[in-house]
CSV table of C-alpha atoms and ligand atoms in Angstrom, one decimal:
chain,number,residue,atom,x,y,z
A,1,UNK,CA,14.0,-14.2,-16.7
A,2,UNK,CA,11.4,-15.8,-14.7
A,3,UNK,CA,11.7,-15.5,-10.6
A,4,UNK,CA,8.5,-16.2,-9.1
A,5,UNK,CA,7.6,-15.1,-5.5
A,6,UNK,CA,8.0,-18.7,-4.6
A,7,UNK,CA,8.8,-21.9,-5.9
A,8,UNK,CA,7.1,-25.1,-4.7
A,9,UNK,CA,8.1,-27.1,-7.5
A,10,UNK,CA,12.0,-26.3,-6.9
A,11,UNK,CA,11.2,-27.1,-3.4
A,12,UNK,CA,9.4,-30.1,-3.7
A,13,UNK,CA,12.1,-31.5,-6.2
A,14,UNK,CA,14.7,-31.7,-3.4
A,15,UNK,CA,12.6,-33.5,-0.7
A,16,UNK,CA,10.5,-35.4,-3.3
A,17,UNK,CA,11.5,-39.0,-1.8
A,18,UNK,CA,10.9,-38.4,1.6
A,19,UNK,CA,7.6,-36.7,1.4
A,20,UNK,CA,6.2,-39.3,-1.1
A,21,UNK,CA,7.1,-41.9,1.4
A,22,UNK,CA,5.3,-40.1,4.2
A,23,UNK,CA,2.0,-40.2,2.0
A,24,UNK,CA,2.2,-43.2,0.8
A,25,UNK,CA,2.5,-44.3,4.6
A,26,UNK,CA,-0.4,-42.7,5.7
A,27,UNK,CA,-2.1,-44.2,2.7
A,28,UNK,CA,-1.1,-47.6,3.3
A,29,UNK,CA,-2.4,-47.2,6.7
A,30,UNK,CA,-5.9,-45.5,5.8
A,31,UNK,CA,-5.6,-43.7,9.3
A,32,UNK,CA,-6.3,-39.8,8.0
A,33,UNK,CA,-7.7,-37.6,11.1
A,34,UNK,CA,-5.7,-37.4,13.9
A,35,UNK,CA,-3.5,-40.9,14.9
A,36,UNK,CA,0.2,-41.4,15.3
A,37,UNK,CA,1.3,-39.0,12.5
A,38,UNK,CA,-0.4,-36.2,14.1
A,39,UNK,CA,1.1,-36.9,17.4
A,40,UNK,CA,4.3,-37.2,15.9
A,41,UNK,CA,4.0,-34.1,14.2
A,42,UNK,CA,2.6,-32.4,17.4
A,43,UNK,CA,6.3,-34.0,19.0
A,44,UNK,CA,8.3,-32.7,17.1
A,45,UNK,CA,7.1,-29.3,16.8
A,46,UNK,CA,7.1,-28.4,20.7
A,47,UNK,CA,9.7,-29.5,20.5
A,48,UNK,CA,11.1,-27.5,17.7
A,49,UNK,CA,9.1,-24.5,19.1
A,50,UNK,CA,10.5,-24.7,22.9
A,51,UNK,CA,7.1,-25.7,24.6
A,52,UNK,CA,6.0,-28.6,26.2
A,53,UNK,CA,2.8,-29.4,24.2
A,54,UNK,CA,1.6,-28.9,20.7
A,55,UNK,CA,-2.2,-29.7,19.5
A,56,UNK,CA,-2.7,-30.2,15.4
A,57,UNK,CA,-5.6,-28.5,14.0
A,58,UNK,CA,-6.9,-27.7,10.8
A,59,UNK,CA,-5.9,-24.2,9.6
A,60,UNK,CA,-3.8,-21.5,11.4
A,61,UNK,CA,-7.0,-19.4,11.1
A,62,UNK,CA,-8.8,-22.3,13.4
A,63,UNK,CA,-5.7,-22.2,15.7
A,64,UNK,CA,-6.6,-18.6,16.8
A,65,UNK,CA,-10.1,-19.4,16.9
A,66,UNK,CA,-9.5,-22.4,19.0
A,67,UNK,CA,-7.6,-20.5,21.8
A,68,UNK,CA,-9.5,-17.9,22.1
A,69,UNK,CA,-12.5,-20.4,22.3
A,70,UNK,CA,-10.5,-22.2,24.9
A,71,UNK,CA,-9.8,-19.3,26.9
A,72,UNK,CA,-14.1,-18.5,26.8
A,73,UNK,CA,-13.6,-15.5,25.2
A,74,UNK,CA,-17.0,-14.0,23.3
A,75,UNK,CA,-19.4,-11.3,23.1
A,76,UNK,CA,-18.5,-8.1,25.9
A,77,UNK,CA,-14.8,-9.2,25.1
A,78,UNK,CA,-12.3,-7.3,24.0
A,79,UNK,CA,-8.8,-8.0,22.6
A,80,UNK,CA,-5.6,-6.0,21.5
A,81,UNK,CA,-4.0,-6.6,18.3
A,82,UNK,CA,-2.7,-4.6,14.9
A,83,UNK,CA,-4.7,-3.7,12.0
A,84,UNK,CA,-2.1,-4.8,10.1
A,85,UNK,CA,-2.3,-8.6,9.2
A,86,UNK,CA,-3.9,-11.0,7.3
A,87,UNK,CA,-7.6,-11.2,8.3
A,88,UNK,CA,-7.6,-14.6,10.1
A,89,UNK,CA,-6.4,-12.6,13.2
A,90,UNK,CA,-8.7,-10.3,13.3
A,91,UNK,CA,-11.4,-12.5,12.0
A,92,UNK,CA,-11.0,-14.9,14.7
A,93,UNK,CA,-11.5,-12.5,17.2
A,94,UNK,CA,-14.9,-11.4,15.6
A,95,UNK,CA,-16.0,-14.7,14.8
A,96,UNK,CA,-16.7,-15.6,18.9
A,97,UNK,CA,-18.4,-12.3,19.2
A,98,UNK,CA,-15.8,-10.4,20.9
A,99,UNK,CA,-14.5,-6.5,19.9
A,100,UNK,CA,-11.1,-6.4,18.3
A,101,UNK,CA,-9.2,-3.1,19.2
A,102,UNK,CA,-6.1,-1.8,17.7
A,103,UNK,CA,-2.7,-0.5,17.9
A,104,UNK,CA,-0.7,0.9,15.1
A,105,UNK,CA,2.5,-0.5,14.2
A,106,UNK,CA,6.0,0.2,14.5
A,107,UNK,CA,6.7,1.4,11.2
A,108,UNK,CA,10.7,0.2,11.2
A,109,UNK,CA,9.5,-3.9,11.9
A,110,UNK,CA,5.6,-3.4,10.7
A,111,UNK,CA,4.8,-5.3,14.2
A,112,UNK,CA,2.5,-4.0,16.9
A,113,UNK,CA,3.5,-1.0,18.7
A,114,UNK,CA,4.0,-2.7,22.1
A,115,UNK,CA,4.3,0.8,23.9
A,116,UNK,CA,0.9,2.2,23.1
A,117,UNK,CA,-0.9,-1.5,24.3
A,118,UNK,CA,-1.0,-0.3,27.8
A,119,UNK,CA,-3.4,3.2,26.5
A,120,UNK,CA,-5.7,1.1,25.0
A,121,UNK,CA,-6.5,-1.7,28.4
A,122,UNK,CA,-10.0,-1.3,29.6
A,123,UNK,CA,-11.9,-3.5,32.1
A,124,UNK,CA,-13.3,-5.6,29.3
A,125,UNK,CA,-10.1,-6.4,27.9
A,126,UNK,CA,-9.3,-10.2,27.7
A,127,UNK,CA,-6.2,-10.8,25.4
A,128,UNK,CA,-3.4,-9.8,23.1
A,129,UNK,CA,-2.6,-11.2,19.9
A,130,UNK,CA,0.5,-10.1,19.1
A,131,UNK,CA,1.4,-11.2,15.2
A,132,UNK,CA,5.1,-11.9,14.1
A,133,UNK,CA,4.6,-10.2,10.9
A,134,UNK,CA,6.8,-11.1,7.8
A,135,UNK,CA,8.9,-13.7,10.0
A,136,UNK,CA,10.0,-11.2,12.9
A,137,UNK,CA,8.9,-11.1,16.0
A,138,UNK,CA,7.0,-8.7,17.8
A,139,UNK,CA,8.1,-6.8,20.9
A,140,UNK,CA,7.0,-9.7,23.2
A,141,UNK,CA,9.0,-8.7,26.3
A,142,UNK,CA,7.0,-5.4,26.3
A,143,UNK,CA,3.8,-7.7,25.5
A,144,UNK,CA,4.2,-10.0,28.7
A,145,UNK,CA,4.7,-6.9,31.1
A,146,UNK,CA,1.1,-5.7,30.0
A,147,UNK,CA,-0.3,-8.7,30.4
A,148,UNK,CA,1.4,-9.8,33.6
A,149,UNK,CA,0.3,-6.7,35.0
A,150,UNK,CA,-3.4,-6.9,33.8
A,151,UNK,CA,-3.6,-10.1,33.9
A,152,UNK,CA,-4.6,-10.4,30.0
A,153,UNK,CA,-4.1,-13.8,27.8
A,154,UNK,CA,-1.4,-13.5,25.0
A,155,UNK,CA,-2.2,-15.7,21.5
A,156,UNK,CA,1.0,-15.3,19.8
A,157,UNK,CA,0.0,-15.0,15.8
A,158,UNK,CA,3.3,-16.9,14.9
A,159,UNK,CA,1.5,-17.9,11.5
A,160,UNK,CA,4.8,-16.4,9.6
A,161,UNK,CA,7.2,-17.0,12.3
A,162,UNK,CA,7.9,-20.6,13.0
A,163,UNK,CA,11.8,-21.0,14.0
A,164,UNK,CA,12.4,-16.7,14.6
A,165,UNK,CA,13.3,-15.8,17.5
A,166,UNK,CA,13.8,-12.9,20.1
A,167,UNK,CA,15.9,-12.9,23.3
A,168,UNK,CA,17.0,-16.6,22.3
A,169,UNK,CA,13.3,-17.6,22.6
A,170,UNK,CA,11.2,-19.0,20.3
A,171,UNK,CA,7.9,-17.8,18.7
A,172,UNK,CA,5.1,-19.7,20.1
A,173,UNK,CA,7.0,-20.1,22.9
A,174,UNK,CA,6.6,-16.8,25.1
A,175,UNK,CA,3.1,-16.0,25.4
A,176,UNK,CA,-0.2,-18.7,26.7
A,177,UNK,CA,-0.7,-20.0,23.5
A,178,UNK,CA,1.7,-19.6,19.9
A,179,UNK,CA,-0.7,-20.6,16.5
A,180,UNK,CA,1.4,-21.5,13.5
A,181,UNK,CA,0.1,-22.4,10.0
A,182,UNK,CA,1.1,-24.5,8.0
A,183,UNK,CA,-0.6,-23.4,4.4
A,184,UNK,CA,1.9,-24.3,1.4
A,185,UNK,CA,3.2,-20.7,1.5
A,186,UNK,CA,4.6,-20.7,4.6
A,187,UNK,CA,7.9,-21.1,5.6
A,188,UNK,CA,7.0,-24.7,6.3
A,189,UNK,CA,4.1,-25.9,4.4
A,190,UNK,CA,2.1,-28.4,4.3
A,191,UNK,CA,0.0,-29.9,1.3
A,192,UNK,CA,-3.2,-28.3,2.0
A,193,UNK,CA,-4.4,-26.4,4.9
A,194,UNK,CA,-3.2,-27.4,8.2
A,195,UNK,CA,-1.9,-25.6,12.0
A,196,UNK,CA,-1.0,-25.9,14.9
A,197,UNK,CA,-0.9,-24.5,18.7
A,198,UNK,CA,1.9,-24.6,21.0
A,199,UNK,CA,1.6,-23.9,24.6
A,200,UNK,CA,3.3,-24.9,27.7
A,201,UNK,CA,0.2,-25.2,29.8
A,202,UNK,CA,-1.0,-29.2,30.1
A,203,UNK,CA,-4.3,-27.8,30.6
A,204,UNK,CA,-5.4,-25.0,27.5
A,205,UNK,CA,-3.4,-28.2,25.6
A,206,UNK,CA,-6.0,-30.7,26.5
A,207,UNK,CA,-8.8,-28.0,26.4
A,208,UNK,CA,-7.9,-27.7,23.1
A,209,UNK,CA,-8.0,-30.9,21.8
A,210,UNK,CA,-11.4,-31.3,23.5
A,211,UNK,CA,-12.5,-28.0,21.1
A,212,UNK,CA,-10.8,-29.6,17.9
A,213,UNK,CA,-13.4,-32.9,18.4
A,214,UNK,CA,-16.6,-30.3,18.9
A,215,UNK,CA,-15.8,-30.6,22.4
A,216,UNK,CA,-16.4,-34.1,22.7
A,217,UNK,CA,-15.2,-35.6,25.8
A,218,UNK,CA,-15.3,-38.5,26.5
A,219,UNK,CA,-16.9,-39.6,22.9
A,220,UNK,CA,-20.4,-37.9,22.1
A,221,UNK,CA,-20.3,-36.3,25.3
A,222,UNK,CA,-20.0,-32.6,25.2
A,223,UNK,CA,-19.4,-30.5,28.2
A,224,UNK,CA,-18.2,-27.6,26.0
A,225,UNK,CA,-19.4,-26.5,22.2
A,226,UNK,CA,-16.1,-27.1,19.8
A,227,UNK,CA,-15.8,-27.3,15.9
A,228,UNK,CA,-14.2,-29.7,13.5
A,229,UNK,CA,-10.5,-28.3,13.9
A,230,UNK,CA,-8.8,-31.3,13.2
A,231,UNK,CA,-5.4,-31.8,11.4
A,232,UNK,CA,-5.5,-34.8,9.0
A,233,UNK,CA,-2.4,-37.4,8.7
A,234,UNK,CA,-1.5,-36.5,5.4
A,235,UNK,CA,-0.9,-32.8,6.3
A,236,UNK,CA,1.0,-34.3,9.8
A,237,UNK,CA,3.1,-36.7,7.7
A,238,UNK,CA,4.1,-33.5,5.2
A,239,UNK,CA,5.5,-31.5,7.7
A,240,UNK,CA,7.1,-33.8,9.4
A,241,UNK,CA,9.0,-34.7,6.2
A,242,UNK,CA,9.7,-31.0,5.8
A,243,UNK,CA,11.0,-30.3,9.1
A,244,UNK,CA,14.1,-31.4,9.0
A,245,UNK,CA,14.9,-29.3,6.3
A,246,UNK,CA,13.2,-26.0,7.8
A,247,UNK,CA,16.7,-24.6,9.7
A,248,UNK,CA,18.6,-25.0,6.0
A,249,UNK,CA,16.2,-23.2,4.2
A,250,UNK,CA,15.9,-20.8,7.0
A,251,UNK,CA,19.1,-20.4,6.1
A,252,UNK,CA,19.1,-19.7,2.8
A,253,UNK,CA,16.0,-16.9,3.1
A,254,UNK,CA,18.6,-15.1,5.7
A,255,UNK,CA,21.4,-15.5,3.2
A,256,UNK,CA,19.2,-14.1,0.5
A,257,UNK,CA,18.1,-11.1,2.8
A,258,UNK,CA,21.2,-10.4,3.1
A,259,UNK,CA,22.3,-10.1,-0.6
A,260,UNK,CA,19.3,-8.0,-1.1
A,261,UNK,CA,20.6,-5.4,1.6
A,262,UNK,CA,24.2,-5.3,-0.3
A,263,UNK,CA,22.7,-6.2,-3.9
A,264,UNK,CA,20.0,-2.6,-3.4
A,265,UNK,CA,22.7,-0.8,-1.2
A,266,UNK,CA,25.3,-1.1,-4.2
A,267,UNK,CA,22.8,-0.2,-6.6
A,268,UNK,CA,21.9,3.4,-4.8
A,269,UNK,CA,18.4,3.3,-5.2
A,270,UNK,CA,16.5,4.7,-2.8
A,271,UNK,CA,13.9,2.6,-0.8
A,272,UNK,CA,13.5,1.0,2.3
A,273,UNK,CA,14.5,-2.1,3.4
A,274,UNK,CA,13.5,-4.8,5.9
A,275,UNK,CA,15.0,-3.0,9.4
A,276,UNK,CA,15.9,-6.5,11.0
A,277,UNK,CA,15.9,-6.2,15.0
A,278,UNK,CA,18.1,-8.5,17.5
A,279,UNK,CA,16.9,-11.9,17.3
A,280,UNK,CA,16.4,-14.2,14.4
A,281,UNK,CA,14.6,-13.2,11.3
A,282,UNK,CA,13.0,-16.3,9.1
A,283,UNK,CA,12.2,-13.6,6.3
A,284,UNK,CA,8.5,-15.8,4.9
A,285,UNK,CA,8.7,-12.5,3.1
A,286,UNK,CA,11.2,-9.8,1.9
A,287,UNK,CA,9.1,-6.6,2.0
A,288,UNK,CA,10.7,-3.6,0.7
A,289,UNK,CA,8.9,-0.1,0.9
A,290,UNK,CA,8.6,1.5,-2.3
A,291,UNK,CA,7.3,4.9,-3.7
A,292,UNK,CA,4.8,4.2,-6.8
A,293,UNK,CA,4.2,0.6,-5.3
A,294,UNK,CA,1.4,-0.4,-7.8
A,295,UNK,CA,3.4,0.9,-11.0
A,296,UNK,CA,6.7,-0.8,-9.9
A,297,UNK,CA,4.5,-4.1,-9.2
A,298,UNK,CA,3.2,-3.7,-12.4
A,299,UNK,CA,6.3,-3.3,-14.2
A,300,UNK,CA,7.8,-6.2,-12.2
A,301,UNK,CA,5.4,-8.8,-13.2
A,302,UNK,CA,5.6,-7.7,-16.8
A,303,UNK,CA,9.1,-8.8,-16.7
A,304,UNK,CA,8.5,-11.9,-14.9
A,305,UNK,CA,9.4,-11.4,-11.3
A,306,UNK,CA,6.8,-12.5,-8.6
A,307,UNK,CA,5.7,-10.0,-6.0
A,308,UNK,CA,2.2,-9.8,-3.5
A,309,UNK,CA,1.4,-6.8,-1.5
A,310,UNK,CA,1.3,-7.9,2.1
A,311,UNK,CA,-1.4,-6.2,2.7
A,312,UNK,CA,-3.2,-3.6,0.5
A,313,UNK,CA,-6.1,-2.5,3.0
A,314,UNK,CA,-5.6,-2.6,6.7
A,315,UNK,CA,-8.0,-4.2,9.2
A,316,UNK,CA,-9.7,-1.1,10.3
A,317,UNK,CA,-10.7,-0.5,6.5
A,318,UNK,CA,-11.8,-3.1,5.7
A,319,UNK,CA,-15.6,-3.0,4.8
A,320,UNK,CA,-16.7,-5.8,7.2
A,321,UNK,CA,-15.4,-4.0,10.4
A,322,UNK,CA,-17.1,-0.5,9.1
A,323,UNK,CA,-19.2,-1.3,12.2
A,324,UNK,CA,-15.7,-0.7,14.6
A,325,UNK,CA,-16.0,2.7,13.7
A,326,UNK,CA,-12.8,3.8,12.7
A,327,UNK,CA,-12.0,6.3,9.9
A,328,UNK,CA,-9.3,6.7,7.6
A,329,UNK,CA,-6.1,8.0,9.3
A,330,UNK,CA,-7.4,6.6,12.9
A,331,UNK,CA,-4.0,3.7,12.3
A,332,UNK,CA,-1.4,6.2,10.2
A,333,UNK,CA,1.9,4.2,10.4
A,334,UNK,CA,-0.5,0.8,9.2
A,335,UNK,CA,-2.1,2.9,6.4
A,336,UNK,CA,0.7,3.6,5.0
A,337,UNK,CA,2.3,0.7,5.1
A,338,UNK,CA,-0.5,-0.8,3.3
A,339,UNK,CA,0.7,1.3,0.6
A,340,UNK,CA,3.9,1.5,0.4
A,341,UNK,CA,5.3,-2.1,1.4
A,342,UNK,CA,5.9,-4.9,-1.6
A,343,UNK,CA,6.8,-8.4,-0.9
A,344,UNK,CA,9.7,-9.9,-3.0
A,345,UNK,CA,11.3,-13.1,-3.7
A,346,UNK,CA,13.3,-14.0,-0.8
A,347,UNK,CA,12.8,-18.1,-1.4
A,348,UNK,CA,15.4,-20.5,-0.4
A,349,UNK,CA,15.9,-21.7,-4.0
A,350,UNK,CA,16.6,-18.0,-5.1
A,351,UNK,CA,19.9,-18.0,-6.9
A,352,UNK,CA,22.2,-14.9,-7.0
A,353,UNK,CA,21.3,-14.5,-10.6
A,354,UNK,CA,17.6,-14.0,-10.2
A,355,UNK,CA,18.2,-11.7,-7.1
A,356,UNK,CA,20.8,-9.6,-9.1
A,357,UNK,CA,17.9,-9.5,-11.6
A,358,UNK,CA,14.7,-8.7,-9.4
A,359,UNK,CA,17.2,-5.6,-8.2
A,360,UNK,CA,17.9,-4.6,-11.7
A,361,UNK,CA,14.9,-4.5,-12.8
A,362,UNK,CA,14.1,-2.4,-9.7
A,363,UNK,CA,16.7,-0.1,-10.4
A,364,UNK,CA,16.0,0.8,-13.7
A,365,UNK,CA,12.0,1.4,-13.0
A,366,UNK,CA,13.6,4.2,-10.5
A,367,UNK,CA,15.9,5.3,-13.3
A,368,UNK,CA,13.5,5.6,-15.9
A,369,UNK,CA,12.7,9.4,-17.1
A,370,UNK,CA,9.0,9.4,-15.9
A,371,UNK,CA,9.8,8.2,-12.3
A,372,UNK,CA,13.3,9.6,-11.7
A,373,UNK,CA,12.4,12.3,-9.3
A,374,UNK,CA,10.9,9.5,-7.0
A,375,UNK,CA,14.1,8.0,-6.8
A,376,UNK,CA,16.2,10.4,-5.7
A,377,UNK,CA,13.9,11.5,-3.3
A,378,UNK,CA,13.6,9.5,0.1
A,379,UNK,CA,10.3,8.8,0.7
A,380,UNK,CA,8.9,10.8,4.1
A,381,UNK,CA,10.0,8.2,6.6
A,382,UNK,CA,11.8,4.4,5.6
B,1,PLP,C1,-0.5,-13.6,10.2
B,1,PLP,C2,-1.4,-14.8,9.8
B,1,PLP,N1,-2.3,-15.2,10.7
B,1,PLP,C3,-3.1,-16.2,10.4
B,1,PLP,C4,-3.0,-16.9,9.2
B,1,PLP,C5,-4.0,-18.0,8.9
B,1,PLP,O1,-3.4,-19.2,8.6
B,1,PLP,P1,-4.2,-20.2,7.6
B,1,PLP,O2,-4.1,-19.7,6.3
B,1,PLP,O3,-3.4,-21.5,7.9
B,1,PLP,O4,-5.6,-20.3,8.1
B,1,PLP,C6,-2.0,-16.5,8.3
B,1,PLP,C7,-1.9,-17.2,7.0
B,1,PLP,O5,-1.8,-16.7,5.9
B,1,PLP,C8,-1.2,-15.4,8.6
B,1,PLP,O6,-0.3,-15.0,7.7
């Protein structure tokens, strides 16, 4: 059987009128940067989001970059965030010159340890980017306290996270600024690269889409230096096709988390599973923490079932941010996980069959003679 880690194609064959239509508007129109679609877009997801502006721009990696140009954050700078993520976040941060620091993670939800923030404040601090890893969010209520009380800018990283929500409140929607992205993998993608930033401040939004025209303001006047950050029409006109579908397929991702949970808790085999904490859970990914990781990656994709290690080497260790300083074992609970964790297939098209397949296959890799003892052994901490 084949079960890929996602499938596009399945989706696309569902929706396939709606977003043709949307293309082939903006074609007919020939209006491709910025323009009504983008607006539209930008409507509908404040609106979606629970803020009161939204600003289009090119990449969720150039959402982060925006705000924390908007915010004049650069060299002397320092801002809080985890080691583990996808690089944007942290690459952001270096790219205008400022220090990124680090707090581990909550092993349980793989999101930044709020409570240890507070130890690592120093005069030079600027911001917090908190990153709603895997779809959940982070511990913002714990977030907003530090920054009320040092009066530090919070960039939400809610790149995986559009729709979750803690305390009945929306990602995006709790900190200065929320930066979603819109890359095909994500729970709602567009057809290329695109992003966006939320925020309910009329201001940072119009700052921003000064910076996302090279800070042109009005036209080939620039008070402030920007970059090209703009979203195009075509990528607007996708997502706005996609979006009414996002809460059903939401939906589905829940309803296949939870088959997982009874589907491995049936089977008896040891691992851990996604620890899911009050609020709402858009599972982008599935990530189950496994002993032998690489093997039983291996094995799966031999026998056809999609999987991606979300993420293999933490911030800290990674060779471009040697000159942070910080040795192996300096962020324990994100080393690990960069181990141990594997993403499955948690798609909304995945049917009960392929589910009750990726956990058979699964099961018998723990059952097999060679890595039996691993199975009936709980891994030090799930
Ligand atoms: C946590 C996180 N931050 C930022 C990004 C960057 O988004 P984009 O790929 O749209 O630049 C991603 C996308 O993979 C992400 O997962």
């Amino acid at each position: 059987m084949n079960v890929p880690l996602l499938d596009l194609k399945a989706q696309y064959a569902t929706i396939k009128p709606a977003v043709d239509a949307a293309i082939a508007e903006v074609m007919e129109s020939q209006h491709f940067i910025l323009g009504p679609k983008v607006e539209q877009c930008e409507k509908a997801i404040a609106q979606y989001s629970g803020c009161s502006h939204a600003v289009g721009v090119s990449s969720g990696s150039d959402a982060l970059l925006a705000c924390l140009m908007a915010e004049g954050i650069g060299p002397g700078d320092e801002v809080i965030t985890t080691p583990y993520t996808f690089f944007a976040t942290v690459g952001a941060i270096a790219r205008v010159g400022a220090t990124p620091i680090f707090v581990d993670i909550d092993p349980a939800t793989y999101n930044l340890d709020a409570s240890q923030i507070r130890d690592q404040v120093t005069g030079k601090t600027r911001a917090i980017i908190p990153v709603h890893l895997y779809g959940q969010m982070a511990d913002m209520d714990a977030v907003m306290r530090v920054s009320e009380e040092r009066d530090l800018v919070v960039i939400e990283d809610a790149a995986q996270a559009i729709g979750a929500e803690r305390n009945g409140r929306r990602a995006g929607s709790i900190g200065h600024y929320g930066c979603f992205s819109f890359f095909p993998s994500k729970n709602l993608g567009a057809a290329g690269d695109g992003g966006m930033v939320v925020t309910s401040d009329a201001a940072r939004a119009e700052r921003l889409k000064t910076l996302r025209a090279h800070g042109s303001k009005p036209k080939y006047h620039h008070k402030i230096i920007g970059g090209n950050f703009r979203l195009d029409a075509v990528q607007a006109a996708v997502v706005s096709a996609k979006l009414p579908h996002l809460d059903d397929w939401t939906a589905a991702r829940q309803r296949n988390a939870k088959r997982y949970d009874s589907l491995f808790a049936a089977s008896k085999v040891r691992i851990g599973l996604p620890t899911v904490a009050p609020g709402r859970h858009i599972f982008n990914q599935y990530v189950i923490r496994v002993p032998q990781r690489d093997q039983l990656q291996a094995v799966l994709q031999r026998r056809g079932v999609g999987t991606e290690v979300y993420y293999p080497v933490t911030m800290h260790q990674q060779e471009c941010f040697a000159y942070l300083g910080h040795a192996t074992g300096a962020f324990p609970e994100s080393e690990r996980a960069a181990k141990e964790t594997l993403a499955i297939p948690v798609h909304p098209e995945l049917t009960d069959e392929q589910a009750r397949y990726v956990v058979d296959c699964i099961r018998e890799f723990y059952q097999t003679a060679q890595t039996a003892a691993f199975a009936t052994s709980t891994p030090a901490r799930m």
